[in-house]
mmCIF file of C-alpha atoms in Angstrom:
data_model
loop_
_atom_site.group_PDB
_atom_site.id
_atom_site.type_symbol
_atom_site.label_atom_id
_atom_site.label_comp_id
_atom_site.label_asym_id
_atom_site.label_seq_id
_atom_site.Cartn_x
_atom_site.Cartn_y
_atom_site.Cartn_z
ATOM 1 C CA MET A 1 8.519 -13.406 5.777
ATOM 2 C CA SER A 2 11.958 -14.430 6.764
ATOM 3 C CA VAL A 3 15.448 -13.413 5.803
ATOM 4 C CA SER A 4 18.147 -16.023 5.286
ATOM 5 C CA GLY A 5 21.655 -15.798 4.006
ATOM 6 C CA PRO A 6 24.356 -13.205 4.661
ATOM 7 C CA TRP A 7 21.927 -10.255 4.713
ATOM 8 C CA ASN A 8 19.763 -9.845 7.807
ATOM 9 C CA PHE A 9 17.415 -6.959 7.076
ATOM 10 C CA MET A 10 14.512 -6.477 4.692
ATOM 11 C CA ILE A 11 12.355 -3.443 3.895
ATOM 12 C CA SER A 12 8.973 -3.593 2.217
ATOM 13 C CA ALA A 13 7.577 -0.368 0.781
ATOM 14 C CA ARG A 14 4.468 0.525 -1.203
ATOM 15 C CA LEU A 15 5.314 3.029 -3.902
ATOM 16 C CA ARG A 16 3.050 4.577 -6.521
ATOM 17 C CA THR A 17 5.300 4.027 -9.541
ATOM 18 C CA VAL A 18 8.284 1.870 -10.479
ATOM 19 C CA GLU A 19 10.268 5.100 -10.966
ATOM 20 C CA ASP A 20 9.743 5.875 -7.263
ATOM 21 C CA LEU A 21 11.939 2.875 -6.385
ATOM 22 C CA SER A 22 15.175 4.579 -7.427
ATOM 23 C CA ARG A 23 14.218 7.779 -5.571
ATOM 24 C CA TYR A 24 13.274 5.735 -2.501
ATOM 25 C CA THR A 25 16.517 3.746 -2.432
ATOM 26 C CA ALA A 26 18.575 6.900 -3.062
ATOM 27 C CA GLU A 27 16.900 8.593 -0.112
ATOM 28 C CA LEU A 28 17.495 5.546 2.107
ATOM 29 C CA THR A 29 21.198 5.448 1.294
ATOM 30 C CA ARG A 30 21.476 9.213 1.768
ATOM 31 C CA ARG A 31 19.933 8.976 5.241
ATOM 32 C CA LEU A 32 21.749 5.765 6.178
ATOM 33 C CA PRO A 33 25.262 5.979 4.691
ATOM 34 C CA GLY A 34 26.227 2.534 6.030
ATOM 35 C CA LEU A 35 23.267 0.871 4.304
ATOM 36 C CA ARG A 36 24.127 -1.486 1.456
ATOM 37 C CA ILE A 37 21.253 -2.415 -0.857
ATOM 38 C CA THR A 38 22.005 -5.854 -2.260
ATOM 39 C CA ASP A 39 18.781 -6.636 -4.105
ATOM 40 C CA SER A 40 15.349 -5.259 -4.937
ATOM 41 C CA ALA A 41 12.170 -6.742 -6.333
ATOM 42 C CA VAL A 42 8.968 -5.207 -7.651
ATOM 43 C CA ALA A 43 5.498 -6.709 -7.280
ATOM 44 C CA LEU A 44 3.413 -5.314 -10.120
ATOM 45 C CA GLN A 45 0.095 -6.315 -8.625
ATOM 46 C CA VAL A 46 -0.536 -6.400 -4.899
ATOM 47 C CA ARG A 47 -3.741 -7.872 -3.542
ATOM 48 C CA LYS A 48 -5.516 -5.373 -1.336
ATOM 49 C CA THR A 49 -5.912 -6.797 2.146
ATOM 50 C CA GLU A 50 -7.917 -4.045 3.807
ATOM 51 C CA ALA A 51 -9.925 -0.916 3.066
ATOM 52 C CA GLN A 52 -10.863 2.109 5.122
ATOM 53 C CA GLU A 53 -14.482 3.167 5.652
ATOM 54 C CA LEU A 54 -14.748 6.959 5.817
ATOM 55 C CA ASP A 55 -17.497 9.176 7.203
ATOM 56 C CA ARG A 56 -18.992 12.136 5.285
ATOM 57 C CA ARG A 57 -16.098 14.378 6.424
ATOM 58 C CA GLY A 58 -13.515 11.927 5.101
ATOM 59 C CA HIS A 59 -12.419 10.712 8.539
ATOM 60 C CA ARG A 60 -11.610 7.045 9.043
ATOM 61 C CA VAL A 61 -14.387 5.103 10.752
ATOM 62 C CA ARG A 62 -12.985 1.570 10.634
ATOM 63 C CA THR A 63 -10.960 -0.944 8.676
ATOM 64 C CA VAL A 64 -12.932 -3.451 6.621
ATOM 65 C CA PRO A 65 -11.849 -6.379 4.453
ATOM 66 C CA PRO A 66 -12.540 -5.617 0.763
ATOM 67 C CA ASP A 67 -15.089 -7.757 -1.046
ATOM 68 C CA ILE A 68 -13.231 -8.464 -4.284
ATOM 69 C CA TRP A 69 -16.222 -10.290 -5.784
ATOM 70 C CA SER A 70 -18.702 -7.402 -5.644
ATOM 71 C CA ALA A 71 -19.196 -4.752 -8.310
ATOM 72 C CA PRO A 72 -17.014 -1.618 -8.011
ATOM 73 C CA VAL A 73 -18.573 1.260 -6.067
ATOM 74 C CA PRO A 74 -18.784 4.443 -8.224
ATOM 75 C CA ASP A 75 -17.545 7.737 -6.785
ATOM 76 C CA CYS A 76 -19.349 11.076 -7.221
ATOM 77 C CA SER A 77 -18.044 11.416 -10.789
ATOM 78 C CA GLY A 78 -19.329 7.964 -11.750
ATOM 79 C CA HIS A 79 -15.854 6.361 -11.918
ATOM 80 C CA ALA A 80 -15.299 3.035 -10.188
ATOM 81 C CA ARG A 81 -13.153 3.513 -7.086
ATOM 82 C CA GLY A 82 -12.814 0.034 -5.688
ATOM 83 C CA HIS A 83 -14.691 -2.783 -4.077
ATOM 84 C CA LEU A 84 -16.154 -2.190 -0.644
ATOM 85 C CA PRO A 85 -18.211 -4.644 1.373
ATOM 86 C CA ALA A 86 -21.830 -3.989 2.146
ATOM 87 C CA VAL A 87 -22.007 -2.307 5.551
ATOM 88 C CA ALA A 88 -25.131 -2.487 7.685
ATOM 89 C CA GLY A 89 -25.900 0.821 9.378
ATOM 90 C CA GLY A 90 -23.133 2.625 7.480
ATOM 91 C CA VAL A 91 -22.586 6.371 7.653
#
């Protein structure tokens, strides 16, 4: 990404809801009184670029690229929780 024009700084943030944007920008301007927010944009769907493989204790083992073409992996309750690649010798 690049920034052109009179403004020379850009922040990218991942927020859970659209409502979080106003809270986030309010907190930024509270912490940085000289900050002037000139524009904002919302991406409603972001392509996942990586996933985390966890061990049985929930600790991160490694980063893996998600396989978006495979079937979702069900969690303990039977709900789909995302697409993870097949891992040889996984934990």
